[in-house]
GROMACS .gro file of C-alpha atoms in nm:
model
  334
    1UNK     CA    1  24.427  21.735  27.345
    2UNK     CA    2  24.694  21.805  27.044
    3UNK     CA    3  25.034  21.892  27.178
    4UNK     CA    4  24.951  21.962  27.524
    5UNK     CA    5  24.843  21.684  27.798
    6UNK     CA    6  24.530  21.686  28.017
    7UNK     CA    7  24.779  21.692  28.286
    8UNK     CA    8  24.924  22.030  28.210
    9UNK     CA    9  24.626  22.184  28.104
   10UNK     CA   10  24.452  22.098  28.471
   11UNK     CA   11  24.800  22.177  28.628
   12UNK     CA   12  24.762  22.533  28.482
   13UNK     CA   13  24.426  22.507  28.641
   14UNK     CA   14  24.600  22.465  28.988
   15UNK     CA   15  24.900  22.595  28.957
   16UNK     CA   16  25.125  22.319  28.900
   17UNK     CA   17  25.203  21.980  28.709
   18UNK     CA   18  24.940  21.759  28.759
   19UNK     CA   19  25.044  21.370  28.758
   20UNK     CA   20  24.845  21.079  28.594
   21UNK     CA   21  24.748  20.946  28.910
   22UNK     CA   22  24.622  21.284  29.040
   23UNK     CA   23  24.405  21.319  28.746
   24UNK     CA   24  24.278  20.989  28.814
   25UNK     CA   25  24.190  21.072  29.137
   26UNK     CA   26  24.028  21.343  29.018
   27UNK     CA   27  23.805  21.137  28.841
   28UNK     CA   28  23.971  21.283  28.489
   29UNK     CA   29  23.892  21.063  28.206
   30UNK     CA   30  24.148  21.041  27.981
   31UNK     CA   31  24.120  20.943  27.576
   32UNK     CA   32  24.203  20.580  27.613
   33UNK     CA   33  23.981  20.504  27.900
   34UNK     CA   34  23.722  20.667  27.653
   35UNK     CA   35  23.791  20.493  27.366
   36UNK     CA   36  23.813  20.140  27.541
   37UNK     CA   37  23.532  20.158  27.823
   38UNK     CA   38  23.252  20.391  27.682
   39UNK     CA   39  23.273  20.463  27.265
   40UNK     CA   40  23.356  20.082  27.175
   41UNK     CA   41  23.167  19.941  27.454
   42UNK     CA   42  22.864  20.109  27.430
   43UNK     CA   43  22.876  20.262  27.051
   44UNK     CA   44  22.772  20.029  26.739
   45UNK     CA   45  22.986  20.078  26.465
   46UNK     CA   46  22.651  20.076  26.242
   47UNK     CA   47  22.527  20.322  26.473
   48UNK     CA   48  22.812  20.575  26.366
   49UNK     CA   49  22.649  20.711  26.003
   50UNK     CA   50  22.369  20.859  26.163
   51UNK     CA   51  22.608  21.102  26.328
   52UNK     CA   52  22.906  21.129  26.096
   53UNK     CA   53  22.691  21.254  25.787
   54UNK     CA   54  22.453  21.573  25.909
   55UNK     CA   55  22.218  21.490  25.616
   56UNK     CA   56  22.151  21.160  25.773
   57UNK     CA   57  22.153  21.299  26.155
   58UNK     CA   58  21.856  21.563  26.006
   59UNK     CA   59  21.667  21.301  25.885
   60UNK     CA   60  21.677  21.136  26.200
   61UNK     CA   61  21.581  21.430  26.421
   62UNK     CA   62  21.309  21.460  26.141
   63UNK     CA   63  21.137  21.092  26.241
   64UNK     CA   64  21.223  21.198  26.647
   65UNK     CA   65  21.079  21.535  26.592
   66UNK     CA   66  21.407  21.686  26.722
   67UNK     CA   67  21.466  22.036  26.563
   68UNK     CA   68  21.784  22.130  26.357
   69UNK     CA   69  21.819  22.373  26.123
   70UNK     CA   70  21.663  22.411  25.840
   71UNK     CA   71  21.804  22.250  25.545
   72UNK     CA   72  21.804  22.492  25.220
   73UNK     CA   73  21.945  22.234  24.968
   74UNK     CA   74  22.212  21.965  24.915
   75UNK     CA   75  22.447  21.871  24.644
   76UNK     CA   76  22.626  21.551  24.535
   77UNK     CA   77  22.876  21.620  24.302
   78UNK     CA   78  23.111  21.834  24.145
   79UNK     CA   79  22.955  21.958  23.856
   80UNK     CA   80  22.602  22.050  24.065
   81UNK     CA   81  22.870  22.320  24.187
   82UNK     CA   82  22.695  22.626  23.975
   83UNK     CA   83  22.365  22.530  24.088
   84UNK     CA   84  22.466  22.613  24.467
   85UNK     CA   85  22.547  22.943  24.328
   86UNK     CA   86  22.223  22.982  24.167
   87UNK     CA   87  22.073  22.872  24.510
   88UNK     CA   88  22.215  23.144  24.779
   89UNK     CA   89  22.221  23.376  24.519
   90UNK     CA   90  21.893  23.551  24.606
   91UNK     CA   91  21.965  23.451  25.005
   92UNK     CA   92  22.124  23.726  25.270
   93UNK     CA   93  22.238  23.496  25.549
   94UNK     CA   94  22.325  23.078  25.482
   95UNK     CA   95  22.565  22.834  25.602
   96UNK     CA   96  22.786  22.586  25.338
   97UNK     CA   97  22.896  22.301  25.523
   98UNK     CA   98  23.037  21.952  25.426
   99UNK     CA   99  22.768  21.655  25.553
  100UNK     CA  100  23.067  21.455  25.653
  101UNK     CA  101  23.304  21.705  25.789
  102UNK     CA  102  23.440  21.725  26.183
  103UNK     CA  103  23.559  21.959  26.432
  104UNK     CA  104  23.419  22.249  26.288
  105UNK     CA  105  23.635  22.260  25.973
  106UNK     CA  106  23.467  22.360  25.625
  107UNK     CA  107  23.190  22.532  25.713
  108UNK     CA  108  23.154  22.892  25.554
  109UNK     CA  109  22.874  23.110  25.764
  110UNK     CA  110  22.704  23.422  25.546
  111UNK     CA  111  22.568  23.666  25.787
  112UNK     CA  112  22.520  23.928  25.484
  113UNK     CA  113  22.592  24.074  25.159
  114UNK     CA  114  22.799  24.350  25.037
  115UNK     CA  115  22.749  24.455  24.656
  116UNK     CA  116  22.851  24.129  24.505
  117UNK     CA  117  23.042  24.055  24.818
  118UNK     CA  118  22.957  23.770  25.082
  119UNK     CA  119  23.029  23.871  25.423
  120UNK     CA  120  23.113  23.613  25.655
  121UNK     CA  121  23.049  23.708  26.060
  122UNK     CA  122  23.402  23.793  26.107
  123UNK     CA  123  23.322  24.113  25.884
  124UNK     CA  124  23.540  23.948  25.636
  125UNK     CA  125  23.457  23.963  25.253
  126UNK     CA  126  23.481  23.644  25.002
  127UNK     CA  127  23.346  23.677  24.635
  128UNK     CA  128  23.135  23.421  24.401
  129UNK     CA  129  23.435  23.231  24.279
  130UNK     CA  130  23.606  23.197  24.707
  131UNK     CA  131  23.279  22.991  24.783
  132UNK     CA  132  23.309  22.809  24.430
  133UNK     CA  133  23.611  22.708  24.520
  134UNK     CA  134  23.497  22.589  24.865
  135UNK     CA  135  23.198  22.398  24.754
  136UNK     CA  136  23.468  22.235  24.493
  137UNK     CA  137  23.699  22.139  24.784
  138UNK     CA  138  23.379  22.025  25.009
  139UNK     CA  139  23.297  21.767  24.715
  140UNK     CA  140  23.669  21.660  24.680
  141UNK     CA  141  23.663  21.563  25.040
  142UNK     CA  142  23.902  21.792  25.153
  143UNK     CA  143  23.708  21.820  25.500
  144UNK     CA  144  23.566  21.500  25.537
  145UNK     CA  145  23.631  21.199  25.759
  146UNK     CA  146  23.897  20.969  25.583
  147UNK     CA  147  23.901  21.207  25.280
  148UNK     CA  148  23.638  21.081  25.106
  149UNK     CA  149  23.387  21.268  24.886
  150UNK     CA  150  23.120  21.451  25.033
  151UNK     CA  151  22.826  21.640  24.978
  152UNK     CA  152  22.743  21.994  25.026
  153UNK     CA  153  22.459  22.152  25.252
  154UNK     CA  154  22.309  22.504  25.198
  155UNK     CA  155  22.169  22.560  25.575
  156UNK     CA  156  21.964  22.903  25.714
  157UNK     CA  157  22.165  23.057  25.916
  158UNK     CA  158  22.037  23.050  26.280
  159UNK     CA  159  21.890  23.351  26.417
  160UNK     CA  160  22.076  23.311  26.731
  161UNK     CA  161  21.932  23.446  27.065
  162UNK     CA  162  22.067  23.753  27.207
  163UNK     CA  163  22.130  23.678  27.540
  164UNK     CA  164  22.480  23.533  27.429
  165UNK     CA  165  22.585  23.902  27.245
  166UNK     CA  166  22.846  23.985  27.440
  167UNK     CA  167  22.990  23.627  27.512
  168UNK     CA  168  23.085  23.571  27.190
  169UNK     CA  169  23.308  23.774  26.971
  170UNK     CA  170  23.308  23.725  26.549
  171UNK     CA  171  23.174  23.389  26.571
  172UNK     CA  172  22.868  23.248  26.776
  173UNK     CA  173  22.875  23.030  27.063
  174UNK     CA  174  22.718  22.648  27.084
  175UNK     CA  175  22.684  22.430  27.392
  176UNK     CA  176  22.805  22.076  27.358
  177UNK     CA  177  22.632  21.791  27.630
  178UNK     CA  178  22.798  21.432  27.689
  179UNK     CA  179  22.510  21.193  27.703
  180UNK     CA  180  22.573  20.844  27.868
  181UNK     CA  181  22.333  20.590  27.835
  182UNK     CA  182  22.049  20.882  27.753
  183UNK     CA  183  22.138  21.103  28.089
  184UNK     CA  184  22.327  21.429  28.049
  185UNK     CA  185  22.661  21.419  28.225
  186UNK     CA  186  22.833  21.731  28.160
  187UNK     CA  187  22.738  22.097  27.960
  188UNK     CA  188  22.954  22.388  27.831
  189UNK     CA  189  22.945  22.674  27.657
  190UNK     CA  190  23.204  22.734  27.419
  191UNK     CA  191  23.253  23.092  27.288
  192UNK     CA  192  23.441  23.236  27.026
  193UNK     CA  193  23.707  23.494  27.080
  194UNK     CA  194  23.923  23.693  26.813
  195UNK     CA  195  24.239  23.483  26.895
  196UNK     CA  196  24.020  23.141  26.769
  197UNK     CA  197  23.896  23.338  26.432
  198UNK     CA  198  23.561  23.353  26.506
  199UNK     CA  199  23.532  22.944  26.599
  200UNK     CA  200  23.392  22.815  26.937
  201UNK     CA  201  23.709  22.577  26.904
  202UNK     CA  202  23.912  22.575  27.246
  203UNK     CA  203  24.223  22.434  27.126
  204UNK     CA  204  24.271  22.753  26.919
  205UNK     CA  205  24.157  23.003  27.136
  206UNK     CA  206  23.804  23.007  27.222
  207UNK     CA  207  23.622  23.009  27.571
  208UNK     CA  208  23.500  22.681  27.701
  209UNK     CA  209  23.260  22.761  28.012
  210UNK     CA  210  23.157  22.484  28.201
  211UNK     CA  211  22.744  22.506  28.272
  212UNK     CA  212  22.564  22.373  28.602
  213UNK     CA  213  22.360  22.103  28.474
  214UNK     CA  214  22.116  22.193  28.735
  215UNK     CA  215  22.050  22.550  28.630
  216UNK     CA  216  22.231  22.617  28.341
  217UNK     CA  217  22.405  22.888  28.519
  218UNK     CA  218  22.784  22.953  28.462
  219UNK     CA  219  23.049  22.742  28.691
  220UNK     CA  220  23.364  22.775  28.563
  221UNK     CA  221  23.541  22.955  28.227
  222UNK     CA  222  23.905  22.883  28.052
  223UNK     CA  223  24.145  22.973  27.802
  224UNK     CA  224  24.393  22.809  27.694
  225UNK     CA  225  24.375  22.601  28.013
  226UNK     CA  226  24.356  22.884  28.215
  227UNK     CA  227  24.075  23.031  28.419
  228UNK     CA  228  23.921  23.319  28.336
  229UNK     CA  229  23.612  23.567  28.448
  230UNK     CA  230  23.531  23.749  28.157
  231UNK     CA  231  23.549  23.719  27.766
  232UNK     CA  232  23.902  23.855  27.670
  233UNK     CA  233  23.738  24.060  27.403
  234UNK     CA  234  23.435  24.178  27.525
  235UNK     CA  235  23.510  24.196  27.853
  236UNK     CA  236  23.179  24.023  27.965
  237UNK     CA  237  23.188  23.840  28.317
  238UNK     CA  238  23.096  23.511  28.275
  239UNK     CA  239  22.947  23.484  28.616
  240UNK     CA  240  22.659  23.666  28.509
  241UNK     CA  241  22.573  23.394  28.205
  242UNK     CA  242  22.247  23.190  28.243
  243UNK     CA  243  22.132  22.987  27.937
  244UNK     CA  244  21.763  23.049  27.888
  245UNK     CA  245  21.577  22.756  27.850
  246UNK     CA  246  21.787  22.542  27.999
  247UNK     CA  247  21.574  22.220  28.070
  248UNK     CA  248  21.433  22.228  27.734
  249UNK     CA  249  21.800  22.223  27.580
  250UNK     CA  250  21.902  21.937  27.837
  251UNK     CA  251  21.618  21.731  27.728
  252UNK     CA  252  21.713  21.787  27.374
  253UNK     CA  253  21.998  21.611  27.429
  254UNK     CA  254  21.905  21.335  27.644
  255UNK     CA  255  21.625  21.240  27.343
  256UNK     CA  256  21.939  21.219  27.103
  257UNK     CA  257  22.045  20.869  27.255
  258UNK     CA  258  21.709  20.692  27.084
  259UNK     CA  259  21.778  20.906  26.807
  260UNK     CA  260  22.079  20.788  26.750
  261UNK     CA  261  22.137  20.435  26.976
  262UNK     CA  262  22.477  20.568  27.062
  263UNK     CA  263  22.531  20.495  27.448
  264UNK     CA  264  22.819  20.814  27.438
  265UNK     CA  265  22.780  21.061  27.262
  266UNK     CA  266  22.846  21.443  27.224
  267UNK     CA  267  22.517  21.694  27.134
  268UNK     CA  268  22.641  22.078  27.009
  269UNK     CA  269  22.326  22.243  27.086
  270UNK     CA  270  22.259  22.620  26.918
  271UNK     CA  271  21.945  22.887  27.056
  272UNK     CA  272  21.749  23.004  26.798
  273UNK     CA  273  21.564  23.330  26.878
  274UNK     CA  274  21.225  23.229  26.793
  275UNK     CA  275  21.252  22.835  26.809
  276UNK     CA  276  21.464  22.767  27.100
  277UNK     CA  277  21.739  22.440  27.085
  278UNK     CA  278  21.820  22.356  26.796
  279UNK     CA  279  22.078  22.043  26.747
  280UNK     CA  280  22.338  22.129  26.524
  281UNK     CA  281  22.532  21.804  26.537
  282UNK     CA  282  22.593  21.476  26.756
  283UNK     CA  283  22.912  21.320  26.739
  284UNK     CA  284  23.002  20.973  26.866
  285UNK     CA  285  23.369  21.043  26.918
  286UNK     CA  286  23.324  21.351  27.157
  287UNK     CA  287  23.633  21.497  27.305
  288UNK     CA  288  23.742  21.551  27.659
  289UNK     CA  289  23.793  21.956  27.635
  290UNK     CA  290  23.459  21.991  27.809
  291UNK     CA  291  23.639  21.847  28.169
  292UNK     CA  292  23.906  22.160  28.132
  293UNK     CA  293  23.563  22.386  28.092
  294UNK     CA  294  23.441  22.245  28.368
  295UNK     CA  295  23.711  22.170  28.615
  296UNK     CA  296  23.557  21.890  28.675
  297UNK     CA  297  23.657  21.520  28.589
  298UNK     CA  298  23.364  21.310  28.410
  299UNK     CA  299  23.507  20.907  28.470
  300UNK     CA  300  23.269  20.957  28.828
  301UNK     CA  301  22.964  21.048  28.629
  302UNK     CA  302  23.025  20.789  28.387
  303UNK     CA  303  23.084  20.518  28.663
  304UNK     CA  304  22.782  20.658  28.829
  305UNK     CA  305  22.537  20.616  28.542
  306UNK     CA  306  22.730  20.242  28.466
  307UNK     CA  307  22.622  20.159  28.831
  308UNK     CA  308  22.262  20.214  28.787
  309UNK     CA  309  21.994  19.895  28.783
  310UNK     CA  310  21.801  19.833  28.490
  311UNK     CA  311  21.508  19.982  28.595
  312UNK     CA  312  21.718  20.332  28.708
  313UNK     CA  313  21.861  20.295  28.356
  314UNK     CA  314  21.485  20.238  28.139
  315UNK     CA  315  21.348  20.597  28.250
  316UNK     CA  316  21.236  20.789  27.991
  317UNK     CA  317  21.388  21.119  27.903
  318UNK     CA  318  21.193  21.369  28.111
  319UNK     CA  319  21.290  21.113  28.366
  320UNK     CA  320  21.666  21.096  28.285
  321UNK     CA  321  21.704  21.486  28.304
  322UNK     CA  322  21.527  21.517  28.618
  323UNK     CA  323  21.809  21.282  28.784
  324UNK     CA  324  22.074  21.421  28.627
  325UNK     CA  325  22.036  21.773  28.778
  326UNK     CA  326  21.961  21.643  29.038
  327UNK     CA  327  22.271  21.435  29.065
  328UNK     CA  328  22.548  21.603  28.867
  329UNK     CA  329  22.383  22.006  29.012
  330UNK     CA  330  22.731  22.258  29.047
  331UNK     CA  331  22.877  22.190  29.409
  332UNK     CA  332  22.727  21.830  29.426
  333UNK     CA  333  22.984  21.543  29.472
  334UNK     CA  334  23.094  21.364  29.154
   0.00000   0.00000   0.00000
């Protein structure tokens, strides 16, 4: 949670300093009780390169027949630098992202041109030799895990569904789903505001709105670990919001555990106009933000899942998302 504690952030919630053993109460799961209990003890180390390089992760979802999408080109090395200029080039709208990069850092979104201008979806300009320079510092590892060299995607930009206009402001909005042991725990939406720069990141600034895993209907909205009812910018209430397609998102997600054979993982999830869900990432090492989104603790759905029999726990994913919004609905005890 950077500089500030779950604690405070769910005391701002309530009005007060929240203690350790309140949060625990709450059923709060804090990062070392996730690190210990559920990422080593249910995720494989070898397990964790399908999800830490997004080349790898689409070539999965390929052989699942999970969508993503769609992959442009990818480069290796420095000097293959020109030819991703040569690529976007003739293209209007792309993404540049690193294949081994986290939290959101290093990727460039196009959403059109201007003369010889690139205009990101800020309404910001950057010229030929800006992105140069960013594919040079994608390949020098300046944004991956560990530091490392990495390679550089050229994605299509998503043609992202309307219905999610006016809850996002320069930037556009993903939803991110905690999968234990294949069933969907716990959804939000987080949306971008003009105080995060255009990034659906909540430590710096964005809108994390915690969705009923029932319905996919709104629940509960923060900033800056404090409630809120409508986007600061556009002034949208978020009590209105209902993700469209909602079980066919959920069930996205649930079919990432075989995809990947990580027992905990996080799923950022993006609507396409035209094709619906499409997975932008999973991530073994998901953080706890989507609790303050929420307002709701997840160590009781985790212990809940844990608790199942064998036979509870072999259902298949239609299966899995059935019980899960059935158990973990809005209102329902955790």
């Amino acid at each position: 949670m950077g500089q500030v504690s779950i604690a405070q952030i769910f005391g701002k919630l309530r009005g007060g300093f929240v203690s350790p053993l309140s949060l625990r109460r709450m059923g709060v799961l804090g990062m070392n009780a996730r690190n210990v209990h559920y990422i080593a003890r249910y995720n494989d180390r070898d397990k964790f390169p399908v999800v830490d390089d997004k080349l790898s992760t689409k070539r999965a979802a390929a052989r699942y027949g999970i969508a993503v999408p769609d992959l442009i080109a990818a480069f290796d090395t420095q000097p293959s630098r020109r030819r991703v200029m040569e690529v976007i080039e003739p293209l209007w709208q792309f993404v540049i992202k690193p294949a081994r990069g986290s939290g959101g850092k290093g990727i460039l979104v196009i959403a059109g041109r201007n003369g010889d201008k690139y205009v990101k979806t800020s309404g910001a300009e950057v010229t030929a030799l800006n992105i140069l320079r960013h594919v040079s510092n994608i390949h020098s590892g300046l944004y991956s895990l560990g530091g490392k060299p990495d390679r550089v995607m050229v994605e299509a930009l998503v043609d992202f569904d309307p219905v999610f206009d006016n809850y996002s402001f320069e930037g556009v909005p993903d939803i991110r789903v905690i999968v234990f042991r294949g069933f969907p725990v716990m959804a939000m939406l987080r949306c971008s505001t003009h105080a995060s720069d255009g990034k659906a990141n909540l430590h710096q600034g964005a809108v994390g709105v915690g969705i009923d895993l029932a319905s996919g209907k709104s629940c509960h909205a923060v900033q800056r670990g404090l409630r809120v009812s409508q986007h600061p910018d556009t002034q949208m209430p978020f009590g209105e919001l209902v993700v469209p397609g909602w079980r066919d998102l959920v069930r996205l997600a649930a079919s990432c555990y075989e995809m990947t054979g990580l027992g905990y993982l996080g799923c950022d999830i993006v609507l396409d106009r035209k094709r619906g869900p499409l997975l932008l990432e999973a991530n073994a090492r998901p953080g706890l933000a989507i609790q303050i989104a929420n307002g709701v603790g997840l160590r009781r759905r985790l212990q809940h899942i844990d608790s199942l029999d064998l036979e509870q726990l072999e259902k298949n994913v239609e299966e899995r998302v059935a019980y899960s919004m059935n158990r973990f609905a809005a209102g329902q005890s955790d």
